[in-house]
XYZ file of C-alpha atoms in Angstrom:
701
model
C 12.569 -63.927 -5.496
C 10.118 -62.469 -2.968
C 10.128 -58.400 -2.496
C 10.757 -56.029 0.157
C 7.724 -54.243 1.134
C 8.500 -50.856 2.128
C 9.053 -49.786 5.647
C 5.511 -48.731 7.778
C 5.406 -45.341 8.863
C 4.880 -45.206 13.244
C 3.568 -41.977 14.527
C 4.745 -42.755 17.745
C 8.697 -42.992 17.084
C 8.446 -39.703 14.248
C 6.778 -37.471 17.150
C 8.858 -38.165 19.359
C 12.589 -37.764 16.975
C 10.526 -34.644 15.330
C 10.000 -33.275 19.075
C 13.692 -34.305 20.154
C 15.244 -32.187 16.550
C 12.757 -29.115 17.117
C 13.373 -28.633 21.156
C 16.911 -27.909 19.435
C 16.152 -25.295 17.455
C 14.452 -23.835 19.863
C 16.920 -24.747 22.914
C 19.266 -23.260 19.893
C 17.541 -19.827 19.860
C 17.290 -21.263 15.719
C 14.219 -20.397 15.681
C 14.420 -18.030 11.992
C 16.729 -20.112 10.061
C 15.752 -24.515 10.922
C 18.272 -25.558 8.476
C 19.646 -29.317 10.557
C 15.405 -29.426 10.590
C 14.911 -28.878 7.053
C 17.261 -31.372 6.410
C 16.312 -33.735 9.002
C 12.307 -33.303 7.719
C 14.118 -34.374 4.365
C 15.992 -37.322 4.584
C 12.985 -38.878 6.950
C 11.342 -41.476 5.514
C 7.741 -41.662 5.217
C 4.937 -39.706 3.236
C 4.934 -35.639 2.750
C 1.095 -35.573 4.267
C 2.228 -38.383 6.846
C 5.198 -36.171 7.944
C 3.507 -32.515 8.474
C 0.772 -34.244 10.784
C 3.502 -35.108 12.217
C 5.256 -32.103 13.272
C 1.516 -29.783 13.638
C 1.015 -32.197 16.219
C 4.467 -32.640 17.970
C 4.565 -28.365 17.646
C 0.897 -28.113 19.504
C 2.852 -30.551 22.135
C 5.973 -28.001 22.958
C 3.075 -25.755 23.676
C 1.325 -27.729 25.807
C 4.185 -29.127 27.497
C 5.511 -25.717 28.875
C 1.992 -24.046 29.237
C 1.658 -26.636 32.114
C 5.641 -26.460 33.105
C 5.266 -23.098 33.601
C 2.163 -21.664 33.935
C 0.709 -18.138 34.573
C 4.191 -17.362 35.379
C 5.682 -14.389 32.797
C 7.817 -16.190 31.262
C 5.660 -18.092 29.514
C 4.944 -16.204 27.310
C 8.771 -16.020 25.662
C 9.083 -19.248 25.901
C 5.430 -20.274 23.607
C 5.852 -17.193 21.174
C 9.694 -19.198 20.476
C 7.627 -21.861 19.632
C 5.488 -20.431 17.450
C 8.392 -18.271 15.458
C 9.704 -21.166 14.733
C 6.161 -23.078 14.151
C 6.635 -20.084 11.064
C 10.331 -20.635 9.551
C 8.560 -24.230 9.560
C 5.923 -23.538 7.488
C 8.094 -21.506 5.160
C 9.883 -23.862 4.451
C 6.673 -26.444 3.867
C 7.216 -28.460 6.311
C 3.881 -28.606 8.414
C 0.970 -27.190 7.901
C 0.972 -23.132 6.603
C -2.250 -22.840 9.399
C 0.214 -24.668 12.374
C 1.550 -21.093 13.760
C -2.029 -19.680 13.554
C -3.341 -22.449 15.648
C -0.371 -22.476 17.990
C -1.381 -18.880 18.799
C -5.220 -19.484 19.370
C -4.063 -22.077 22.024
C -1.607 -20.262 23.841
C -4.453 -17.326 23.817
C -6.884 -19.909 25.198
C -4.783 -20.946 28.714
C -3.921 -17.424 29.189
C -4.671 -15.104 31.694
C -5.626 -11.701 30.353
C -2.470 -10.191 31.496
C -0.566 -12.302 29.601
C -3.003 -12.112 26.407
C -1.932 -8.630 26.213
C 1.990 -9.567 26.063
C 0.964 -11.885 23.393
C -1.401 -9.868 21.134
C 1.756 -7.674 21.290
C 3.602 -11.050 19.181
C 0.416 -10.514 16.456
C -0.027 -7.138 15.309
C 4.322 -6.611 14.793
C 3.808 -9.860 12.681
C 1.126 -8.099 10.975
C 3.238 -7.901 7.562
C 3.626 -11.745 8.299
C 0.105 -12.385 8.193
C -0.932 -10.293 5.744
C 1.951 -12.079 3.010
C 0.565 -13.778 0.081
C 1.866 -17.286 1.793
C -0.402 -17.366 4.930
C -2.652 -14.539 4.639
C -5.994 -17.040 2.372
C -4.221 -19.699 5.110
C -4.983 -17.890 8.160
C -7.159 -15.215 8.125
C -9.866 -17.177 9.195
C -8.226 -18.039 12.604
C -7.113 -15.155 13.243
C -10.360 -13.275 13.021
C -12.309 -15.771 15.534
C -9.398 -15.593 18.031
C -10.139 -11.680 17.532
C -13.483 -12.540 18.354
C -13.134 -15.100 21.440
C -10.749 -12.836 22.839
C -13.326 -9.615 22.824
C -16.291 -11.837 24.341
C -13.361 -12.515 27.591
C -12.624 -8.682 27.500
C -14.759 -6.147 29.180
C -15.853 -3.233 26.515
C -15.388 -0.728 29.764
C -12.944 -1.486 31.298
C -10.174 -2.742 28.360
C -11.557 -0.414 26.946
C -7.593 0.002 25.201
C -7.034 -3.829 24.438
C -10.164 -4.016 22.648
C -9.518 -0.950 20.575
C -6.226 -2.986 19.797
C -7.520 -5.615 18.680
C -10.177 -3.833 16.263
C -7.360 -1.427 14.849
C -5.431 -4.706 14.185
C -7.970 -6.425 12.565
C -8.599 -3.388 10.282
C -4.806 -3.392 9.543
C -5.230 -7.526 8.825
C -8.081 -7.265 6.421
C -8.842 -5.334 3.053
C -11.392 -1.881 3.195
C -13.905 -3.972 1.450
C -13.578 -7.269 3.479
C -17.469 -8.205 3.952
C -17.354 -9.816 7.165
C -16.604 -6.379 8.907
C -18.774 -4.238 7.179
C -22.771 -3.596 8.222
C -24.213 -3.830 4.710
C -27.595 -4.089 5.551
C -27.382 -1.122 8.341
C -28.287 -2.406 11.484
C -28.489 -1.326 15.041
C -27.449 -2.285 18.000
C -31.038 -3.502 19.443
C -28.586 -4.286 23.080
C -27.193 -1.312 24.256
C -30.450 -0.365 26.699
C -29.705 2.109 28.563
C -30.704 1.976 32.587
C -31.979 4.242 34.549
C -34.293 5.144 37.502
C -37.797 5.105 35.398
C -40.353 5.782 39.101
C -40.741 8.969 39.627
C -42.027 8.347 42.513
C -38.868 6.646 43.918
C -36.755 9.128 43.366
C -34.413 10.943 45.377
C -34.571 14.288 43.353
C -37.582 16.671 43.495
C -40.260 16.989 41.036
C -40.920 21.271 40.821
C -39.883 21.969 37.388
C -37.512 24.968 37.185
C -38.393 26.958 34.699
C -35.710 28.491 32.369
C -35.744 32.381 33.205
C -34.427 30.489 36.935
C -31.853 29.096 35.833
C -30.476 31.803 33.791
C -30.529 34.113 37.319
C -28.619 30.807 38.814
C -26.146 30.592 36.349
C -25.098 34.327 36.494
C -25.086 34.428 40.401
C -22.512 31.153 40.210
C -25.207 29.018 42.067
C -24.607 25.105 42.179
C -26.067 23.339 39.615
C -28.096 20.752 41.944
C -30.692 23.624 42.392
C -32.144 23.349 38.569
C -31.849 19.596 38.580
C -35.230 17.570 38.872
C -35.847 14.312 38.326
C -38.112 15.665 34.869
C -34.714 17.114 33.445
C -33.189 13.814 34.146
C -35.486 11.198 33.262
C -35.848 13.912 29.974
C -31.767 13.155 29.180
C -32.209 9.996 29.772
C -34.287 9.262 27.668
C -32.977 10.617 24.469
C -30.685 7.730 25.149
C -32.958 4.806 23.704
C -33.522 7.372 20.839
C -30.132 7.005 20.074
C -29.892 2.811 20.126
C -32.633 2.786 17.810
C -33.877 5.960 15.172
C -36.264 4.769 12.969
C -38.603 5.713 16.323
C -37.981 8.847 15.118
C -40.552 8.558 11.936
C -43.067 7.327 14.278
C -45.410 10.545 15.349
C -46.007 9.932 18.986
C -42.432 9.352 19.857
C -40.861 12.263 17.468
C -42.848 14.545 19.606
C -41.687 12.702 23.076
C -37.888 13.187 21.709
C -38.946 16.795 20.084
C -39.925 18.017 23.737
C -36.653 15.784 25.489
C -34.511 17.095 23.125
C -35.491 21.016 24.231
C -35.948 21.054 27.208
C -32.278 19.680 27.706
C -31.128 22.403 24.807
C -32.869 25.183 27.099
C -31.164 23.266 30.336
C -27.760 23.662 28.736
C -27.918 27.147 27.447
C -28.928 28.394 30.372
C -26.481 26.234 32.429
C -23.071 27.802 30.921
C -19.481 26.347 31.799
C -16.605 28.613 32.501
C -13.240 28.784 31.406
C -11.318 28.202 34.294
C -8.513 30.158 35.186
C -5.581 30.443 37.294
C -1.824 28.444 37.932
C -3.379 24.774 38.053
C -5.633 25.584 34.708
C -2.646 23.186 33.230
C -3.476 19.907 35.984
C -6.511 20.721 34.769
C -5.871 20.976 31.046
C -3.519 17.156 30.966
C -6.161 15.324 33.233
C -9.128 16.498 30.865
C -6.907 15.157 27.761
C -6.590 11.845 29.727
C -10.263 11.139 30.592
C -12.276 8.501 28.881
C -14.992 6.748 29.271
C -17.212 4.477 26.953
C -20.598 4.903 29.392
C -22.022 7.626 31.416
C -23.329 6.534 34.459
C -26.871 6.806 35.494
C -27.336 7.857 38.898
C -29.371 10.564 40.243
C -26.856 11.263 42.803
C -24.386 11.984 39.138
C -26.929 14.226 37.361
C -25.507 17.848 38.957
C -22.068 16.948 38.357
C -22.764 15.514 34.992
C -24.313 18.708 34.186
C -21.586 21.004 35.225
C -19.319 17.743 33.002
C -17.820 19.396 29.654
C -17.429 15.700 28.622
C -21.325 14.441 29.388
C -22.292 17.859 27.075
C -19.938 17.144 23.998
C -21.321 13.777 23.980
C -25.578 14.553 24.106
C -24.281 16.886 21.230
C -22.357 15.270 19.169
C -25.229 12.022 19.597
C -28.239 14.372 18.467
C -25.712 15.635 15.310
C -25.237 11.823 14.487
C -28.888 11.265 14.695
C -29.457 14.119 12.196
C -27.370 13.268 10.180
C -29.281 9.753 9.240
C -32.743 11.073 9.449
C -32.055 13.272 6.674
C -29.351 11.388 4.791
C -30.200 8.664 2.112
C -29.568 5.453 3.290
C -30.156 2.354 1.062
C -32.046 -0.212 3.409
C -34.055 2.641 4.810
C -37.273 2.151 4.251
C -40.062 4.128 1.457
C -42.363 5.461 4.362
C -39.280 6.561 6.284
C -39.658 9.807 5.481
C -39.438 13.731 7.131
C -41.975 16.236 7.138
C -41.112 19.714 5.933
C -41.661 21.617 9.583
C -39.906 18.116 10.894
C -37.256 18.880 8.577
C -36.871 22.617 9.905
C -37.070 21.593 13.406
C -33.586 19.161 12.558
C -32.281 22.434 10.942
C -32.650 25.138 13.472
C -32.153 22.943 15.981
C -28.897 21.514 14.166
C -27.797 25.344 14.805
C -28.384 26.060 17.872
C -26.399 23.087 18.966
C -23.144 24.236 16.627
C -23.624 27.523 18.791
C -23.473 25.651 22.734
C -20.458 23.499 21.380
C -18.584 26.169 20.919
C -19.750 27.687 23.804
C -18.125 24.996 25.813
C -14.762 25.137 27.222
C -11.606 24.221 26.678
C -11.193 25.271 22.593
C -14.599 25.268 21.884
C -15.024 26.531 18.384
C -12.313 23.915 17.605
C -13.969 21.208 18.151
C -17.028 22.815 16.749
C -14.633 21.804 13.416
C -13.820 18.838 14.124
C -17.299 17.372 14.205
C -18.642 19.665 11.687
C -15.327 17.961 9.562
C -16.121 14.101 10.511
C -19.990 14.363 9.605
C -18.836 15.692 6.331
C -16.485 12.580 5.780
C -19.102 10.519 7.318
C -21.538 11.254 4.646
C -18.290 9.960 2.046
C -18.468 6.713 3.595
C -22.671 6.489 3.676
C -22.383 6.855 -0.029
C -19.715 4.874 -0.752
C -22.320 2.348 1.134
C -24.907 2.895 -0.526
C -23.407 1.845 -3.798
C -22.542 -1.955 -2.797
C -18.916 -1.048 -1.128
C -17.108 -0.974 -4.126
C -13.647 -1.948 -3.733
C -11.181 0.657 -4.522
C -8.452 -1.677 -6.030
C -8.996 -1.534 -9.261
C -9.490 -4.183 -11.912
C -10.218 -6.178 -8.227
C -13.808 -6.890 -9.740
C -18.031 -5.981 -10.525
C -17.668 -3.001 -7.982
C -15.084 -1.412 -8.220
C -16.578 0.265 -11.693
C -20.364 -0.658 -11.291
C -22.137 1.365 -8.236
C -25.075 -0.204 -6.131
C -27.342 2.919 -5.996
C -29.991 1.304 -8.448
C -30.143 4.031 -11.222
C -28.118 1.584 -13.393
C -24.936 4.344 -13.504
C -21.333 3.091 -13.895
C -19.992 3.897 -9.990
C -16.925 5.463 -11.570
C -18.681 7.361 -14.021
C -20.877 9.384 -11.988
C -18.135 9.876 -9.651
C -16.081 11.620 -12.855
C -19.261 13.939 -13.822
C -19.685 14.878 -10.579
C -16.237 15.975 -9.440
C -16.057 18.124 -13.219
C -17.301 21.512 -11.634
C -14.815 20.675 -8.481
C -12.222 23.112 -8.641
C -8.698 21.124 -8.624
C -6.810 20.770 -4.927
C -3.485 20.352 -7.297
C -4.366 23.128 -9.187
C -5.337 24.993 -5.843
C -1.705 24.235 -4.387
C 0.352 24.942 -7.692
C -0.958 28.665 -7.949
C -0.353 29.263 -4.925
C 2.679 28.472 -4.140
C 2.098 25.691 -1.405
C 3.204 21.875 -1.894
C 1.778 19.638 -4.007
C -0.558 15.996 -2.578
C -1.701 14.102 -5.321
C -3.492 12.506 -3.412
C -0.979 9.634 -1.274
C 2.184 9.324 -0.164
C 3.618 7.417 -3.171
C 3.217 10.152 -5.653
C 4.127 13.095 -3.334
C 7.026 11.040 -3.231
C 7.316 10.619 -7.081
C 6.775 14.208 -7.515
C 9.098 15.898 -5.397
C 12.111 13.624 -6.137
C 13.051 16.097 -8.523
C 12.728 19.668 -7.619
C 12.720 21.575 -10.684
C 10.576 19.037 -12.856
C 12.193 21.178 -16.137
C 14.821 20.527 -15.401
C 13.881 16.911 -15.184
C 13.198 16.783 -18.127
C 15.998 17.402 -19.320
C 17.897 14.779 -17.993
C 19.846 11.357 -20.095
C 17.529 9.316 -18.424
C 14.694 10.298 -20.209
C 16.178 9.713 -24.038
C 14.526 6.801 -24.827
C 16.602 7.277 -29.020
C 18.419 3.721 -30.015
C 21.670 4.163 -31.354
C 22.512 3.645 -34.859
C 24.565 -0.096 -33.372
C 21.118 -0.480 -31.850
C 18.890 -0.216 -34.510
C 20.722 -0.855 -37.755
C 22.733 -3.885 -36.204
C 20.367 -6.596 -36.966
C 19.950 -5.034 -40.339
C 23.372 -4.613 -41.375
C 23.868 -8.310 -41.231
C 21.072 -8.589 -43.618
C 23.462 -5.918 -46.079
C 26.541 -8.233 -46.097
C 27.165 -9.737 -49.442
C 28.419 -12.047 -47.353
C 25.194 -13.841 -45.292
C 23.544 -14.074 -48.873
C 19.932 -12.811 -47.551
C 17.413 -12.305 -49.890
C 15.872 -9.032 -51.191
C 12.156 -9.774 -49.977
C 12.999 -10.613 -46.091
C 15.548 -8.260 -45.243
C 14.191 -5.357 -42.394
C 14.746 -2.795 -45.407
C 11.843 -3.549 -46.686
C 9.387 -3.337 -44.024
C 7.427 -0.366 -44.554
C 7.755 0.486 -39.859
C 11.107 -0.068 -40.044
C 11.382 1.836 -43.255
C 9.838 4.739 -40.947
C 11.661 4.180 -37.436
C 14.902 3.996 -39.356
C 14.451 7.448 -41.654
C 13.588 8.782 -37.961
C 16.170 7.409 -36.056
C 19.014 9.377 -39.341
C 17.245 12.428 -39.121
C 17.713 12.685 -35.119
C 21.529 10.696 -35.896
C 23.829 10.741 -38.921
C 24.634 13.276 -40.447
C 24.059 11.239 -44.232
C 20.236 11.339 -43.892
C 20.709 15.359 -44.443
C 23.588 14.601 -47.773
C 22.952 17.129 -50.548
C 22.604 15.408 -54.447
C 22.708 16.750 -57.288
C 19.065 17.763 -59.129
C 19.875 15.613 -62.359
C 20.423 12.488 -60.526
C 17.779 10.267 -60.097
C 16.054 9.658 -56.644
C 16.502 6.295 -55.338
C 13.828 3.777 -53.200
C 13.254 4.052 -49.534
C 14.994 0.403 -49.556
C 17.752 1.064 -51.278
C 18.540 4.227 -50.044
C 18.274 2.561 -46.508
C 20.522 0.304 -47.723
C 23.855 2.287 -48.769
C 23.155 4.620 -45.200
C 23.482 1.184 -43.778
C 26.788 -0.091 -45.097
C 27.894 2.868 -44.692
C 27.166 3.936 -40.749
C 27.855 0.052 -40.005
C 31.196 0.791 -41.060
C 32.091 2.501 -37.656
C 30.370 -0.093 -35.768
C 32.695 -2.207 -33.062
C 34.171 -4.930 -35.252
C 34.274 -8.237 -33.940
C 38.285 -9.996 -33.581
C 38.936 -11.447 -37.460
C 36.123 -8.707 -38.381
C 39.323 -6.747 -40.940
C 39.700 -9.856 -43.655
C 40.945 -8.617 -46.754
C 39.233 -11.106 -48.477
C 35.637 -10.215 -46.593
C 36.815 -6.379 -47.697
C 37.639 -7.185 -51.323
C 33.998 -8.951 -51.658
C 32.359 -6.273 -49.896
C 33.526 -3.937 -52.863
C 32.601 -6.515 -55.020
C 29.209 -6.792 -54.897
C 28.900 -2.981 -54.001
C 30.003 -2.057 -57.014
C 27.246 -4.545 -58.501
C 23.828 -2.111 -59.163
C 21.188 -3.562 -58.363
C 18.265 -4.217 -60.422
C 14.898 -5.113 -58.849
C 10.740 -5.128 -60.812
C 9.405 -4.777 -57.121
C 12.022 -2.406 -55.791
C 11.642 -0.014 -59.475
C 7.461 -0.061 -58.733
C 8.409 1.563 -54.615
C 7.600 4.981 -53.527
C 11.546 7.295 -54.756
C 12.406 9.137 -51.837
C 16.027 10.687 -50.933
C 18.972 9.218 -51.816
C 21.052 8.560 -55.479
C 20.248 6.004 -58.411
C 23.670 3.828 -57.615
C 25.884 3.420 -54.420
C 28.490 5.140 -57.633
C 25.654 8.457 -58.144
C 25.544 8.277 -53.977
C 29.743 9.206 -53.817
C 29.373 11.689 -55.230
C 32.649 15.406 -56.213
C 30.868 16.900 -53.168
C 31.918 13.917 -51.074
C 35.314 12.166 -52.235
C 36.777 13.663 -49.724
C 34.809 12.034 -46.889
C 34.955 9.150 -48.766
C 38.606 8.902 -48.814
C 38.849 9.887 -45.376
C 36.469 7.251 -43.920
C 38.552 4.273 -46.191
C 41.794 5.132 -44.137
C 40.027 5.563 -40.777
C 38.408 1.457 -41.807
C 42.457 1.121 -42.559
C 43.156 2.255 -39.792
C 40.988 0.641 -37.358
C 41.796 -2.803 -38.780
C 45.558 -2.700 -37.653
C 45.068 -0.787 -34.466
C 45.187 -2.781 -31.175
C 42.413 -5.050 -29.641
C 40.499 -2.441 -26.927
C 41.742 -3.093 -23.274
C 38.921 -6.466 -22.411
C 38.839 -4.173 -18.925
C 36.945 -1.683 -20.879
C 34.074 -3.329 -21.691
C 30.819 -4.114 -19.878
C 30.633 -5.849 -17.242
C 27.976 -9.811 -18.210
C 25.285 -10.738 -16.318
C 26.993 -13.817 -14.855
C 29.525 -11.248 -13.451
C 27.026 -9.698 -11.633
C 26.198 -12.922 -9.985
C 29.208 -13.847 -9.225
C 30.606 -11.144 -7.835
C 27.141 -10.832 -5.956
C 27.820 -13.248 -3.971
C 31.048 -12.953 -2.788
C 30.286 -9.513 -1.405
C 27.166 -9.764 -0.695
C 27.685 -9.129 3.510
C 29.645 -5.680 1.886
C 27.383 -4.780 0.193
C 26.575 -1.313 1.250
C 30.546 -0.646 2.115
C 30.749 -1.128 -2.592
C 27.415 0.881 -2.928
C 28.902 3.581 -1.538
C 32.328 2.811 -3.296
C 29.969 2.905 -6.579
C 29.299 6.159 -5.617
C 25.365 5.525 -4.737
C 22.937 7.505 -3.298
C 22.155 6.618 -0.004
C 18.462 7.587 -1.179
C 19.161 4.040 -3.073
C 21.244 2.248 -0.493
C 17.917 2.984 2.340
C 15.996 1.957 -0.211
C 17.988 -1.169 -1.676
C 18.025 -2.612 2.387
C 14.724 -2.302 2.623
C 13.174 -3.895 -0.420
C 15.514 -8.023 0.576
C 16.861 -9.515 3.644
C 18.667 -11.403 1.674
C 22.390 -9.877 1.498
C 23.496 -11.531 -1.751
C 19.658 -9.896 -3.435
C 20.931 -6.447 -1.979
C 24.622 -6.692 -3.596
C 23.594 -7.249 -6.973
C 20.322 -4.339 -6.750
C 24.042 -2.460 -6.020
C 25.183 -3.761 -9.034
C 22.230 -3.409 -10.919
C 21.608 0.551 -9.675
C 25.158 0.801 -10.055
C 24.937 0.037 -13.863
C 22.073 1.945 -14.706
C 23.323 5.521 -13.517
C 26.784 4.648 -15.410
C 25.785 2.752 -18.565
C 28.700 2.755 -20.763
C 30.982 3.970 -18.080
C 30.233 0.978 -15.960
C 33.158 -1.360 -16.918
C 35.096 -4.346 -15.342
C 37.605 -1.494 -14.498
C 35.605 1.299 -12.869
C 34.136 -2.391 -11.039
C 37.935 -3.402 -10.615
C 38.270 -0.641 -8.368
C 36.280 -0.240 -6.131
C 36.422 -4.278 -5.374
C 39.809 -3.570 -4.743
C 38.990 -0.602 -2.179
C 36.352 -2.951 -0.485
C 38.746 -6.176 0.241
C 37.313 -8.067 -2.199
C 40.081 -9.733 -3.693
C 37.593 -12.724 -4.774
C 36.017 -10.826 -6.401
C 38.787 -9.687 -8.199
C 39.738 -12.680 -8.583
C 36.454 -13.568 -10.806
C 36.190 -10.199 -13.005
C 40.306 -11.188 -14.064
């Protein structure tokens, strides 16, 4: 009999059919719920690899066709992003490659203009939580990095400054802080950042006569124009400094250092002599608002603008901050700086004096000079921390993520965590200072601060019932009570009462939970061993445990009484350390306890003849919770309010999951945690009836 060959997978036919299904999903706005397409994908004959390849190509075809159809029409962004959203959902269902959404975004950005790319990148920014999820991060991080670098190459650093900054911020949010591809590990400088200016003194529009400092002070006091103090030498000194800022290593050469000192002193002398006065009058508000909105990535070097730049507060601050950053590099400890790159004592002294002058000049430069100077000082102090972090080899801030998380790279062989701990011993605790001064406590992160502020009174929180971790007598001794029952015929050597750990925990629990632990006995009575004592006490307290149906069988009671009358005799037990308890059951029941014993036996008989408890007063089982959650998914918030959950709990449940059934399940579990034994079926039934969930009520009944 001839066997039938399996059908051949036709790529073009499958491509056409999958395209039709995907187009229907996009047209019906089912980009977030492609259940119809998933069913079609599963039923289509072919291997998963073949079908997934077809779907990948089909999604790229849809994007290409839509771009060809709409061109540069602004609607092309909305239509193509629908296909990308559809691709994300299809990728989650394992019907296409996980990298396909990133490939689609790359195709879209390559085909659109920069104005439209701005709108597409907004979609990428908003989806950072999707790209960082466990499903897509490893598959798409390299695609996103390449995509952002391609965009940065197309953008102008001076004209598209905001767009470039958004891309950098997105990459910072996407990748962890210790991502090696984003770190300048060897401290390289951008030598391509060359400042072009007129270096020909013979071809200048400025005068070559130098104005001394005294003349500048007189002119400044007379409020004359700054153009009268600008000459070519000052112009050359200002822009020659930029080459030192571009490559600070030049400062370690004596000739270049002398030239830098000469240029910087000349510039600082002019800036300190020609002061900028704070503007006043009725239009000061407009000037202030214009100042806040102004931003220049780089200043122009035209000679005609020199007088205006000298009067520009932003231009002055730019030079001040650049000099301070250069000083911080020259005097700081950098891991990859050569051993020969060291300043002498005279150079360090000059830097210290000049740094003090610059801070004074920044404070004198309006507006808000002192505030700006304090901000710059704080910023440079923070920079010292990052320099130290880089010197240690950029260890991860996550615990247990690698060797760098516990060992630094400073070269002294001492673990970074230990070094940081030693260095922080002599530093005062900011939390302690806040506590002493009655200030709000910040615990280092928003989550820790939030946990600390849950209860305003911490001592009251310690006394809360939620912090009661001792088990009940029934929970701890239930298994041992079954072992002590003679019907089960458990040998003494296998009982829990023979375990020293159980003995210790049991005695501690009895001292907190049961009065039998403190039962007084006559002096002449011989003390029992711990196993015998615990066995007798467990038999007594087990009578108060809830009994299952049929537990009050008279025959079983008689057997228990007969077994209790027997005195256990075991050679090994006699060798145990004797503490607490009587010699046998009869010895434990002394005349002082006869009245209590009779009362217990009466209570036992009354319990045996009492009717069974109401079925709705029992706790809700896990199966019932699942069934109720399925029936009350969409109404979970109303049910949570009827169960008297707090508003913050409802908010946390809503943020934790997007599935209403999971939210309903979490609502019921939270209600059980808060109410403990009060979370019975009857209480749940009342809430379900008030909520109008008749189907759920039938399940519980």
